[in-house]
mmCIF file with all atom_site columns, C-alpha atoms in Angstrom:
data_model
loop_
_atom_site.group_PDB
_atom_site.id
_atom_site.type_symbol
_atom_site.label_atom_id
_atom_site.label_alt_id
_atom_site.label_comp_id
_atom_site.label_asym_id
_atom_site.label_entity_id
_atom_site.label_seq_id
_atom_site.pdbx_PDB_ins_code
_atom_site.Cartn_x
_atom_site.Cartn_y
_atom_site.Cartn_z
_atom_site.occupancy
_atom_site.B_iso_or_equiv
_atom_site.pdbx_formal_charge
_atom_site.auth_seq_id
_atom_site.auth_comp_id
_atom_site.auth_asym_id
_atom_site.auth_atom_id
_atom_site.pdbx_PDB_model_num
ATOM 1   C CA . MET A 1 1   ? -8.216  11.473 -9.772  1.00 67.00 ? 1   MET A CA 1
ATOM 2   C CA . ALA A 1 2   ? -10.760 12.356 -7.412  1.00 70.00 ? 2   ALA A CA 1
ATOM 3   C CA . ARG A 1 3   ? -9.240  12.054 -3.394  1.00 69.00 ? 3   ARG A CA 1
ATOM 4   C CA . ARG A 1 4   ? -10.380 9.708  -1.147  1.00 52.00 ? 4   ARG A CA 1
ATOM 5   C CA . ALA A 1 5   ? -13.150 11.645 1.522   1.00 42.00 ? 5   ALA A CA 1
ATOM 6   C CA . LEU A 1 6   ? -12.134 12.271 4.668   1.00 38.00 ? 6   LEU A CA 1
ATOM 7   C CA . THR A 1 7   ? -14.047 12.293 7.876   1.00 34.00 ? 7   THR A CA 1
ATOM 8   C CA . THR A 1 8   ? -13.933 15.301 9.582   1.00 33.00 ? 8   THR A CA 1
ATOM 9   C CA . THR A 1 9   ? -12.133 14.806 13.624  1.00 32.00 ? 9   THR A CA 1
ATOM 10  C CA . ALA A 1 10  ? -14.298 15.895 16.621  1.00 31.00 ? 10  ALA A CA 1
ATOM 11  C CA . ALA A 1 11  ? -11.587 18.796 16.300  1.00 33.00 ? 11  ALA A CA 1
ATOM 12  C CA . ALA A 1 12  ? -12.237 19.405 13.142  1.00 33.00 ? 12  ALA A CA 1
ATOM 13  C CA . PHE A 1 13  ? -15.731 19.713 13.910  1.00 30.00 ? 13  PHE A CA 1
ATOM 14  C CA . ALA A 1 14  ? -14.922 22.052 17.396  1.00 30.00 ? 14  ALA A CA 1
ATOM 15  C CA . THR A 1 15  ? -13.201 24.421 14.953  1.00 30.00 ? 15  THR A CA 1
ATOM 16  C CA . ALA A 1 16  ? -15.741 25.007 12.486  1.00 30.00 ? 16  ALA A CA 1
ATOM 17  C CA . ALA A 1 17  ? -18.015 25.431 15.033  1.00 27.00 ? 17  ALA A CA 1
ATOM 18  C CA . ALA A 1 18  ? -15.634 27.865 16.743  1.00 29.00 ? 18  ALA A CA 1
ATOM 19  C CA . LEU A 1 19  ? -15.107 29.823 13.505  1.00 27.00 ? 19  LEU A CA 1
ATOM 20  C CA . LEU A 1 20  ? -18.861 29.226 12.213  1.00 24.00 ? 20  LEU A CA 1
ATOM 21  C CA . LEU A 1 21  ? -17.323 27.766 9.102   1.00 25.00 ? 21  LEU A CA 1
ATOM 22  C CA . THR A 1 22  ? -19.267 25.397 7.051   1.00 24.00 ? 22  THR A CA 1
ATOM 23  C CA . ALA A 1 23  ? -17.375 23.879 4.643   1.00 27.00 ? 23  ALA A CA 1
ATOM 24  C CA . CYS A 1 24  ? -15.696 20.852 6.795   1.00 28.00 ? 24  CYS A CA 1
ATOM 25  C CA . GLY A 1 25  ? -15.669 17.527 6.965   1.00 31.00 ? 25  GLY A CA 1
ATOM 26  C CA . GLY A 1 26  ? -17.686 14.589 6.100   1.00 33.00 ? 26  GLY A CA 1
ATOM 27  C CA . GLY A 1 27  ? -17.606 12.798 2.987   1.00 35.00 ? 27  GLY A CA 1
ATOM 28  C CA . ASP A 1 28  ? -19.669 11.645 -0.303  1.00 36.00 ? 28  ASP A CA 1
ATOM 29  C CA . ASP A 1 29  ? -17.892 8.691  -1.197  1.00 34.00 ? 29  ASP A CA 1
ATOM 30  C CA . SER A 1 30  ? -18.629 8.450  -4.901  1.00 33.00 ? 30  SER A CA 1
ATOM 31  C CA . ALA A 1 31  ? -16.100 11.450 -5.152  1.00 35.00 ? 31  ALA A CA 1
ATOM 32  C CA . SER A 1 32  ? -13.542 9.227  -3.723  1.00 35.00 ? 32  SER A CA 1
ATOM 33  C CA . ASP A 1 33  ? -11.563 6.215  -5.746  1.00 33.00 ? 33  ASP A CA 1
ATOM 34  C CA . ASP A 1 34  ? -11.374 7.239  -9.421  1.00 35.00 ? 34  ASP A CA 1
ATOM 35  C CA . ILE A 1 35  ? -7.833  8.612  -10.981 1.00 33.00 ? 35  ILE A CA 1
ATOM 36  C CA . LYS A 1 36  ? -4.628  8.182  -8.866  1.00 31.00 ? 36  LYS A CA 1
ATOM 37  C CA . GLY A 1 37  ? -0.688  7.941  -9.221  1.00 31.00 ? 37  GLY A CA 1
ATOM 38  C CA . ALA A 1 38  ? 1.508   9.936  -11.310 1.00 31.00 ? 38  ALA A CA 1
ATOM 39  C CA . GLY A 1 39  ? 4.303   8.737  -14.057 1.00 30.00 ? 39  GLY A CA 1
ATOM 40  C CA . ASP A 1 40  ? 8.409   8.716  -13.804 1.00 32.00 ? 40  ASP A CA 1
ATOM 41  C CA . SER A 1 41  ? 9.764   11.197 -15.331 1.00 31.00 ? 41  SER A CA 1
ATOM 42  C CA . SER A 1 42  ? 12.400  13.747 -13.497 1.00 32.00 ? 42  SER A CA 1
ATOM 43  C CA . PRO A 1 43  ? 10.967  16.568 -11.412 1.00 35.00 ? 43  PRO A CA 1
ATOM 44  C CA . SER A 1 44  ? 9.852   19.815 -12.554 1.00 36.00 ? 44  SER A CA 1
ATOM 45  C CA . PRO A 1 45  ? 11.786  22.203 -10.499 1.00 38.00 ? 45  PRO A CA 1
ATOM 46  C CA . ALA A 1 46  ? 10.290  22.440 -6.148  1.00 39.00 ? 46  ALA A CA 1
ATOM 47  C CA . ALA A 1 47  ? 7.491   24.653 -5.264  1.00 43.00 ? 47  ALA A CA 1
ATOM 48  C CA . SER A 1 48  ? 7.468   28.411 -4.132  1.00 43.00 ? 48  SER A CA 1
ATOM 49  C CA . LYS A 1 49  ? 7.573   28.913 -0.612  1.00 43.00 ? 49  LYS A CA 1
ATOM 50  C CA . SER A 1 50  ? 4.900   29.934 1.523   1.00 43.00 ? 50  SER A CA 1
ATOM 51  C CA . SER A 1 51  ? 4.192   33.531 2.223   1.00 49.00 ? 51  SER A CA 1
ATOM 52  C CA . ALA A 1 52  ? 3.583   32.426 6.062   1.00 48.00 ? 52  ALA A CA 1
ATOM 53  C CA . ALA A 1 53  ? 5.704   31.311 8.677   1.00 61.00 ? 53  ALA A CA 1
ATOM 54  C CA . PRO A 1 54  ? 9.072   32.071 7.147   1.00 63.00 ? 54  PRO A CA 1
ATOM 55  C CA . GLY A 1 55  ? 11.442  30.876 10.213  1.00 80.00 ? 55  GLY A CA 1
ATOM 56  C CA . VAL A 1 56  ? 9.761   27.541 9.715   1.00 89.00 ? 56  VAL A CA 1
ATOM 57  C CA . LYS A 1 57  ? 11.334  25.144 7.193   1.00 93.00 ? 57  LYS A CA 1
ATOM 58  C CA . ARG A 1 58  ? 9.183   23.752 4.641   1.00 95.00 ? 58  ARG A CA 1
ATOM 59  C CA . PRO A 1 59  ? 9.411   20.236 2.805   1.00 97.00 ? 59  PRO A CA 1
ATOM 60  C CA . VAL A 1 60  ? 10.674  20.698 -0.827  1.00 96.00 ? 60  VAL A CA 1
ATOM 61  C CA . ILE A 1 61  ? 8.055   18.836 -3.022  1.00 98.00 ? 61  ILE A CA 1
ATOM 62  C CA . LYS A 1 62  ? 8.709   17.770 -6.510  1.00 96.00 ? 62  LYS A CA 1
ATOM 63  C CA . LEU A 1 63  ? 6.472   16.582 -9.100  1.00 98.00 ? 63  LEU A CA 1
ATOM 64  C CA . PRO A 1 64  ? 7.906   15.209 -13.015 1.00 98.00 ? 64  PRO A CA 1
ATOM 65  C CA . SER A 1 65  ? 6.635   16.923 -15.895 1.00 98.00 ? 65  SER A CA 1
ATOM 66  C CA . SER A 1 66  ? 4.518   13.964 -16.601 1.00 98.00 ? 66  SER A CA 1
ATOM 67  C CA . PHE A 1 67  ? 2.088   15.302 -14.113 1.00 98.00 ? 67  PHE A CA 1
ATOM 68  C CA . GLN A 1 68  ? 1.186   18.485 -14.331 1.00 98.00 ? 68  GLN A CA 1
ATOM 69  C CA . LEU A 1 69  ? -0.812  19.990 -11.028 1.00 98.00 ? 69  LEU A CA 1
ATOM 70  C CA . THR A 1 70  ? -1.897  23.431 -11.932 1.00 98.00 ? 70  THR A CA 1
ATOM 71  C CA . PHE A 1 71  ? -3.275  26.569 -9.687  1.00 98.00 ? 71  PHE A CA 1
ATOM 72  C CA . GLU A 1 72  ? -5.414  28.603 -11.250 1.00 98.00 ? 72  GLU A CA 1
ATOM 73  C CA . ASN A 1 73  ? -5.835  32.056 -9.422  1.00 97.00 ? 73  ASN A CA 1
ATOM 74  C CA . TRP A 1 74  ? -4.974  30.784 -6.173  1.00 98.00 ? 74  TRP A CA 1
ATOM 75  C CA . THR A 1 75  ? -4.652  34.515 -4.864  1.00 97.00 ? 75  THR A CA 1
ATOM 76  C CA . SER A 1 76  ? -5.740  36.359 -1.839  1.00 96.00 ? 76  SER A CA 1
ATOM 77  C CA . SER A 1 77  ? -5.700  39.798 0.115   1.00 95.00 ? 77  SER A CA 1
ATOM 78  C CA . ALA A 1 78  ? -7.472  38.493 3.048   1.00 95.00 ? 78  ALA A CA 1
ATOM 79  C CA . PRO A 1 79  ? -5.199  39.265 5.901   1.00 94.00 ? 79  PRO A CA 1
ATOM 80  C CA . GLY A 1 80  ? -3.306  36.133 5.557   1.00 95.00 ? 80  GLY A CA 1
ATOM 81  C CA . GLY A 1 81  ? -5.235  34.803 3.315   1.00 97.00 ? 81  GLY A CA 1
ATOM 82  C CA . GLN A 1 82  ? -2.218  34.132 0.557   1.00 97.00 ? 82  GLN A CA 1
ATOM 83  C CA . ALA A 1 83  ? -0.218  31.904 3.405   1.00 97.00 ? 83  ALA A CA 1
ATOM 84  C CA . ALA A 1 84  ? -3.406  30.034 4.282   1.00 98.00 ? 84  ALA A CA 1
ATOM 85  C CA . LEU A 1 85  ? -3.526  29.217 0.180   1.00 98.00 ? 85  LEU A CA 1
ATOM 86  C CA . ASP A 1 86  ? -0.036  28.520 -0.606  1.00 97.00 ? 86  ASP A CA 1
ATOM 87  C CA . ASP A 1 87  ? 0.087   25.784 2.422   1.00 98.00 ? 87  ASP A CA 1
ATOM 88  C CA . ALA A 1 88  ? -2.882  24.192 0.705   1.00 98.00 ? 88  ALA A CA 1
ATOM 89  C CA . LYS A 1 89  ? -1.626  24.027 -1.967  1.00 98.00 ? 89  LYS A CA 1
ATOM 90  C CA . GLU A 1 90  ? 1.689   22.072 -0.771  1.00 98.00 ? 90  GLU A CA 1
ATOM 91  C CA . GLU A 1 91  ? -0.865  19.701 0.827   1.00 98.00 ? 91  GLU A CA 1
ATOM 92  C CA . VAL A 1 92  ? -2.249  18.549 -2.243  1.00 98.00 ? 92  VAL A CA 1
ATOM 93  C CA . ARG A 1 93  ? 1.493   18.681 -4.093  1.00 98.00 ? 93  ARG A CA 1
ATOM 94  C CA . ALA A 1 94  ? 2.386   16.493 -1.147  1.00 98.00 ? 94  ALA A CA 1
ATOM 95  C CA . GLY A 1 95  ? -0.233  14.060 -1.688  1.00 98.00 ? 95  GLY A CA 1
ATOM 96  C CA . TYR A 1 96  ? 0.249   13.452 -5.205  1.00 98.00 ? 96  TYR A CA 1
ATOM 97  C CA . ALA A 1 97  ? 4.133   13.491 -5.220  1.00 98.00 ? 97  ALA A CA 1
ATOM 98  C CA . ALA A 1 98  ? 3.520   10.841 -2.195  1.00 98.00 ? 98  ALA A CA 1
ATOM 99  C CA . ILE A 1 99  ? 1.559   8.555  -4.565  1.00 98.00 ? 99  ILE A CA 1
ATOM 100 C CA . ILE A 1 100 ? 4.123   9.354  -7.286  1.00 98.00 ? 100 ILE A CA 1
ATOM 101 C CA . ALA A 1 101 ? 6.838   8.418  -5.031  1.00 98.00 ? 101 ALA A CA 1
ATOM 102 C CA . ASN A 1 102 ? 5.312   5.248  -3.992  1.00 98.00 ? 102 ASN A CA 1
ATOM 103 C CA . ASP A 1 103 ? 5.669   6.893  -0.389  1.00 98.00 ? 103 ASP A CA 1
ATOM 104 C CA . PRO A 1 104 ? 2.421   6.474  1.843   1.00 97.00 ? 104 PRO A CA 1
ATOM 105 C CA . ASP A 1 105 ? 4.340   7.993  5.032   1.00 97.00 ? 105 ASP A CA 1
ATOM 106 C CA . SER A 1 106 ? 5.383   10.674 3.325   1.00 98.00 ? 106 SER A CA 1
ATOM 107 C CA . GLU A 1 107 ? 6.883   13.126 5.858   1.00 97.00 ? 107 GLU A CA 1
ATOM 108 C CA . ALA A 1 108 ? 5.526   16.301 3.826   1.00 98.00 ? 108 ALA A CA 1
ATOM 109 C CA . VAL A 1 109 ? 1.971   15.268 4.007   1.00 98.00 ? 109 VAL A CA 1
ATOM 110 C CA . THR A 1 110 ? 2.500   14.798 7.824   1.00 97.00 ? 110 THR A CA 1
ATOM 111 C CA . PHE A 1 111 ? 3.716   18.204 7.793   1.00 98.00 ? 111 PHE A CA 1
ATOM 112 C CA . TYR A 1 112 ? 0.981   19.579 6.181   1.00 98.00 ? 112 TYR A CA 1
ATOM 113 C CA . ASP A 1 113 ? -2.433  17.477 7.919   1.00 98.00 ? 113 ASP A CA 1
ATOM 114 C CA . THR A 1 114 ? -3.139  17.613 11.221  1.00 98.00 ? 114 THR A CA 1
ATOM 115 C CA . LYS A 1 115 ? -2.638  14.758 13.018  1.00 96.00 ? 115 LYS A CA 1
ATOM 116 C CA . GLY A 1 116 ? -6.382  13.592 12.942  1.00 95.00 ? 116 GLY A CA 1
ATOM 117 C CA . ILE A 1 117 ? -6.517  13.194 8.934   1.00 96.00 ? 117 ILE A CA 1
ATOM 118 C CA . ARG A 1 118 ? -3.210  12.282 8.690   1.00 96.00 ? 118 ARG A CA 1
ATOM 119 C CA . GLY A 1 119 ? -4.011  8.833  8.714   1.00 95.00 ? 119 GLY A CA 1
ATOM 120 C CA . LEU A 1 120 ? -6.893  8.738  6.185   1.00 93.00 ? 120 LEU A CA 1
ATOM 121 C CA . THR A 1 121 ? -4.730  10.738 3.863   1.00 96.00 ? 121 THR A CA 1
ATOM 122 C CA . LYS A 1 122 ? -2.423  7.669  3.979   1.00 97.00 ? 122 LYS A CA 1
ATOM 123 C CA . GLU A 1 123 ? -5.386  5.310  3.474   1.00 96.00 ? 123 GLU A CA 1
ATOM 124 C CA . TRP A 1 124 ? -6.231  7.863  0.532   1.00 96.00 ? 124 TRP A CA 1
ATOM 125 C CA . ILE A 1 125 ? -2.432  7.542  -0.859  1.00 97.00 ? 125 ILE A CA 1
ATOM 126 C CA . LYS A 1 126 ? -2.227  3.840  -0.338  1.00 97.00 ? 126 LYS A CA 1
ATOM 127 C CA . SER A 1 127 ? -5.864  3.216  -2.469  1.00 96.00 ? 127 SER A CA 1
ATOM 128 C CA . TYR A 1 128 ? -3.232  4.315  -5.537  1.00 97.00 ? 128 TYR A CA 1
ATOM 129 C CA . THR A 1 129 ? 0.019   2.265  -4.184  1.00 98.00 ? 129 THR A CA 1
ATOM 130 C CA . ASP A 1 130 ? -1.302  -0.664 -2.918  1.00 98.00 ? 130 ASP A CA 1
ATOM 131 C CA . LYS A 1 131 ? -2.619  -1.487 -6.764  1.00 97.00 ? 131 LYS A CA 1
ATOM 132 C CA . ASP A 1 132 ? 0.993   -0.014 -8.437  1.00 98.00 ? 132 ASP A CA 1
ATOM 133 C CA . LEU A 1 133 ? -0.713  2.932  -9.712  1.00 98.00 ? 133 LEU A CA 1
ATOM 134 C CA . THR A 1 134 ? 0.805   6.323  -10.414 1.00 98.00 ? 134 THR A CA 1
ATOM 135 C CA . VAL A 1 135 ? -0.441  9.259  -12.276 1.00 98.00 ? 135 VAL A CA 1
ATOM 136 C CA . ILE A 1 136 ? 0.174   11.297 -15.232 1.00 98.00 ? 136 ILE A CA 1
ATOM 137 C CA . GLY A 1 137 ? -1.763  13.667 -17.843 1.00 98.00 ? 137 GLY A CA 1
ATOM 138 C CA . LYS A 1 138 ? -3.011  17.607 -16.289 1.00 98.00 ? 138 LYS A CA 1
ATOM 139 C CA . LEU A 1 139 ? -5.118  18.303 -13.239 1.00 98.00 ? 139 LEU A CA 1
ATOM 140 C CA . PRO A 1 140 ? -6.069  22.001 -12.894 1.00 98.00 ? 140 PRO A CA 1
ATOM 141 C CA . ALA A 1 141 ? -7.107  23.479 -9.816  1.00 98.00 ? 141 ALA A CA 1
ATOM 142 C CA . PHE A 1 142 ? -9.315  26.217 -10.099 1.00 98.00 ? 142 PHE A CA 1
ATOM 143 C CA . ASP A 1 143 ? -12.147 29.227 -8.245  1.00 98.00 ? 143 ASP A CA 1
ATOM 144 C CA . PRO A 1 144 ? -10.637 28.875 -4.784  1.00 98.00 ? 144 PRO A CA 1
ATOM 145 C CA . LYS A 1 145 ? -12.640 30.201 -2.366  1.00 98.00 ? 145 LYS A CA 1
ATOM 146 C CA . LEU A 1 146 ? -11.224 31.122 1.018   1.00 98.00 ? 146 LEU A CA 1
ATOM 147 C CA . VAL A 1 147 ? -12.933 32.164 4.244   1.00 98.00 ? 147 VAL A CA 1
ATOM 148 C CA . MET A 1 148 ? -10.873 33.033 6.978   1.00 97.00 ? 148 MET A CA 1
ATOM 149 C CA . ALA A 1 149 ? -11.532 33.044 10.509  1.00 96.00 ? 149 ALA A CA 1
ATOM 150 C CA . GLU A 1 150 ? -11.839 36.443 12.541  1.00 94.00 ? 150 GLU A CA 1
ATOM 151 C CA . ASN A 1 151 ? -9.301  35.429 14.851  1.00 93.00 ? 151 ASN A CA 1
ATOM 152 C CA . GLY A 1 152 ? -6.764  34.443 11.837  1.00 93.00 ? 152 GLY A CA 1
ATOM 153 C CA . LYS A 1 153 ? -6.439  30.932 13.272  1.00 95.00 ? 153 LYS A CA 1
ATOM 154 C CA . GLY A 1 154 ? -8.620  28.889 11.055  1.00 97.00 ? 154 GLY A CA 1
ATOM 155 C CA . ALA A 1 155 ? -9.769  28.874 7.694   1.00 98.00 ? 155 ALA A CA 1
ATOM 156 C CA . SER A 1 156 ? -12.507 27.459 5.341   1.00 98.00 ? 156 SER A CA 1
ATOM 157 C CA . LEU A 1 157 ? -11.201 26.750 1.536   1.00 98.00 ? 157 LEU A CA 1
ATOM 158 C CA . THR A 1 158 ? -13.363 25.048 -1.412  1.00 98.00 ? 158 THR A CA 1
ATOM 159 C CA . TYR A 1 159 ? -11.806 24.707 -4.865  1.00 98.00 ? 159 TYR A CA 1
ATOM 160 C CA . CYS A 1 160 ? -12.599 22.333 -7.673  1.00 98.00 ? 160 CYS A CA 1
ATOM 161 C CA . THR A 1 161 ? -10.574 20.513 -10.478 1.00 98.00 ? 161 THR A CA 1
ATOM 162 C CA . ASP A 1 162 ? -10.827 19.375 -13.860 1.00 98.00 ? 162 ASP A CA 1
ATOM 163 C CA . GLU A 1 163 ? -9.872  15.364 -14.527 1.00 97.00 ? 163 GLU A CA 1
ATOM 164 C CA . THR A 1 164 ? -10.492 15.339 -18.127 1.00 97.00 ? 164 THR A CA 1
ATOM 165 C CA . ASP A 1 165 ? -6.798  15.274 -18.832 1.00 97.00 ? 165 ASP A CA 1
ATOM 166 C CA . ALA A 1 166 ? -5.823  12.768 -15.505 1.00 97.00 ? 166 ALA A CA 1
ATOM 167 C CA . LYS A 1 167 ? -5.388  9.226  -15.660 1.00 97.00 ? 167 LYS A CA 1
ATOM 168 C CA . THR A 1 168 ? -3.687  6.551  -14.082 1.00 98.00 ? 168 THR A CA 1
ATOM 169 C CA . ARG A 1 169 ? -0.877  4.190  -15.078 1.00 98.00 ? 169 ARG A CA 1
ATOM 170 C CA . ASN A 1 170 ? -0.010  1.188  -13.970 1.00 98.00 ? 170 ASN A CA 1
ATOM 171 C CA . ARG A 1 171 ? 3.851   0.795  -12.962 1.00 97.00 ? 171 ARG A CA 1
ATOM 172 C CA . LYS A 1 172 ? 4.352   -2.910 -13.489 1.00 97.00 ? 172 LYS A CA 1
ATOM 173 C CA . THR A 1 173 ? 2.046   -3.064 -17.007 1.00 97.00 ? 173 THR A CA 1
ATOM 174 C CA . GLY A 1 174 ? 2.106   0.352  -18.093 1.00 98.00 ? 174 GLY A CA 1
ATOM 175 C CA . LYS A 1 175 ? -1.181  0.397  -18.940 1.00 98.00 ? 175 LYS A CA 1
ATOM 176 C CA . VAL A 1 176 ? -2.875  3.839  -18.727 1.00 98.00 ? 176 VAL A CA 1
ATOM 177 C CA . GLU A 1 177 ? -6.436  4.347  -18.093 1.00 96.00 ? 177 GLU A CA 1
ATOM 178 C CA . GLY A 1 178 ? -8.962  7.531  -17.233 1.00 95.00 ? 178 GLY A CA 1
ATOM 179 C CA . ASN A 1 179 ? -11.946 7.774  -15.380 1.00 94.00 ? 179 ASN A CA 1
ATOM 180 C CA . PRO A 1 180 ? -15.206 5.771  -16.515 1.00 94.00 ? 180 PRO A CA 1
ATOM 181 C CA . ALA A 1 181 ? -16.844 6.187  -19.391 1.00 94.00 ? 181 ALA A CA 1
ATOM 182 C CA . GLY A 1 182 ? -19.422 8.907  -18.565 1.00 95.00 ? 182 GLY A CA 1
ATOM 183 C CA . THR A 1 183 ? -17.979 10.271 -15.507 1.00 96.00 ? 183 THR A CA 1
ATOM 184 C CA . ASN A 1 184 ? -18.060 13.947 -14.447 1.00 97.00 ? 184 ASN A CA 1
ATOM 185 C CA . PRO A 1 185 ? -14.401 14.962 -14.541 1.00 97.00 ? 185 PRO A CA 1
ATOM 186 C CA . TYR A 1 186 ? -15.356 17.520 -11.900 1.00 98.00 ? 186 TYR A CA 1
ATOM 187 C CA . VAL A 1 187 ? -14.801 17.669 -8.536  1.00 97.00 ? 187 VAL A CA 1
ATOM 188 C CA . ARG A 1 188 ? -15.198 19.978 -6.128  1.00 98.00 ? 188 ARG A CA 1
ATOM 189 C CA . TYR A 1 189 ? -13.559 20.318 -2.910  1.00 98.00 ? 189 TYR A CA 1
ATOM 190 C CA . SER A 1 190 ? -14.046 21.867 0.880   1.00 97.00 ? 190 SER A CA 1
ATOM 191 C CA . VAL A 1 191 ? -11.254 21.987 3.052   1.00 98.00 ? 191 VAL A CA 1
ATOM 192 C CA . SER A 1 192 ? -10.794 23.075 6.929   1.00 98.00 ? 192 SER A CA 1
ATOM 193 C CA . LEU A 1 193 ? -7.704  24.594 7.589   1.00 98.00 ? 193 LEU A CA 1
ATOM 194 C CA . ALA A 1 194 ? -6.111  25.190 10.952  1.00 98.00 ? 194 ALA A CA 1
ATOM 195 C CA . LYS A 1 195 ? -2.724  26.809 12.105  1.00 97.00 ? 195 LYS A CA 1
ATOM 196 C CA . SER A 1 196 ? -0.312  25.370 13.633  1.00 97.00 ? 196 SER A CA 1
ATOM 197 C CA . GLU A 1 197 ? 1.882   26.443 16.718  1.00 95.00 ? 197 GLU A CA 1
ATOM 198 C CA . GLN A 1 198 ? 4.675   27.145 14.444  1.00 95.00 ? 198 GLN A CA 1
ATOM 199 C CA . GLY A 1 199 ? 2.517   29.070 11.508  1.00 96.00 ? 199 GLY A CA 1
ATOM 200 C CA . VAL A 1 200 ? 1.512   26.207 9.050   1.00 98.00 ? 200 VAL A CA 1
ATOM 201 C CA . TRP A 1 201 ? -1.506  25.715 7.539   1.00 98.00 ? 201 TRP A CA 1
ATOM 202 C CA . GLN A 1 202 ? -2.756  22.365 8.064   1.00 98.00 ? 202 GLN A CA 1
ATOM 203 C CA . ASN A 1 203 ? -5.619  20.884 6.428   1.00 98.00 ? 203 ASN A CA 1
ATOM 204 C CA . SER A 1 204 ? -7.771  19.645 9.381   1.00 97.00 ? 204 SER A CA 1
ATOM 205 C CA . SER A 1 205 ? -10.505 17.930 6.920   1.00 96.00 ? 205 SER A CA 1
ATOM 206 C CA . VAL A 1 206 ? -11.148 17.359 3.207   1.00 95.00 ? 206 VAL A CA 1
ATOM 207 C CA . ARG A 1 207 ? -14.349 16.569 1.359   1.00 95.00 ? 207 ARG A CA 1
ATOM 208 C CA . GLY A 1 208 ? -14.171 15.984 -1.801  1.00 95.00 ? 208 GLY A CA 1
ATOM 209 C CA . GLU A 1 209 ? -18.444 15.709 -4.226  1.00 97.00 ? 209 GLU A CA 1
ATOM 210 C CA . ARG A 1 210 ? -17.763 14.660 -7.753  1.00 97.00 ? 210 ARG A CA 1
ATOM 211 C CA . GLY A 1 211 ? -20.114 17.134 -10.214 1.00 96.00 ? 211 GLY A CA 1
ATOM 212 C CA . LYS A 1 212 ? -20.602 20.225 -8.118  1.00 95.00 ? 212 LYS A CA 1
ATOM 213 C CA . CYS A 1 213 ? -18.107 22.205 -10.582 1.00 94.00 ? 213 CYS A CA 1
ATOM 214 C CA . SER A 1 214 ? -18.332 23.220 -13.866 1.00 91.00 ? 214 SER A CA 1
ATOM 215 C CA . ARG A 1 215 ? -15.794 25.408 -16.339 1.00 86.00 ? 215 ARG A CA 1
#
């Protein structure tokens, strides 16, 4: 279920340079097209609201019980850090919810991605939906490390996922598949976050590297 590596936009480069943050951009395509999509059972409760920008109406994102996307120890005591982590989690949830709903044009994804990478996120979603794939199983996201910019308008985030129990299911045939034998199930993501004028933390770049994490 590794996310397609997304190319950093020029704006993301500028942001990273200004903030002296290194975890941004480009990508290792070896970490991109493995497992995707999810089942069609009844949805779980909506996500908890972000602690940031309380006046902003955030999209309601639901995931089915057949796909358990969990976030372990996603907490921060840094000023503004919890808000950034909360929105970063919702961006991840929005992407998989779009795969499950067969909706590459998801409004929730648009909400949590900057304009520069929305098209690339759509390509990642379509790499599942175009093949009639959805995701099932379990995908824990763990070991988040967040660095906030001094000006409070940007952040760098890394985290890991464990794809051991994550699988794809073909919507038409019902065939279930996991990663190919011998594939390292751990993927580390490096994300650049930018705070919008409305106070929403959005992904401005994502990079996935397989085999760079462990439990």
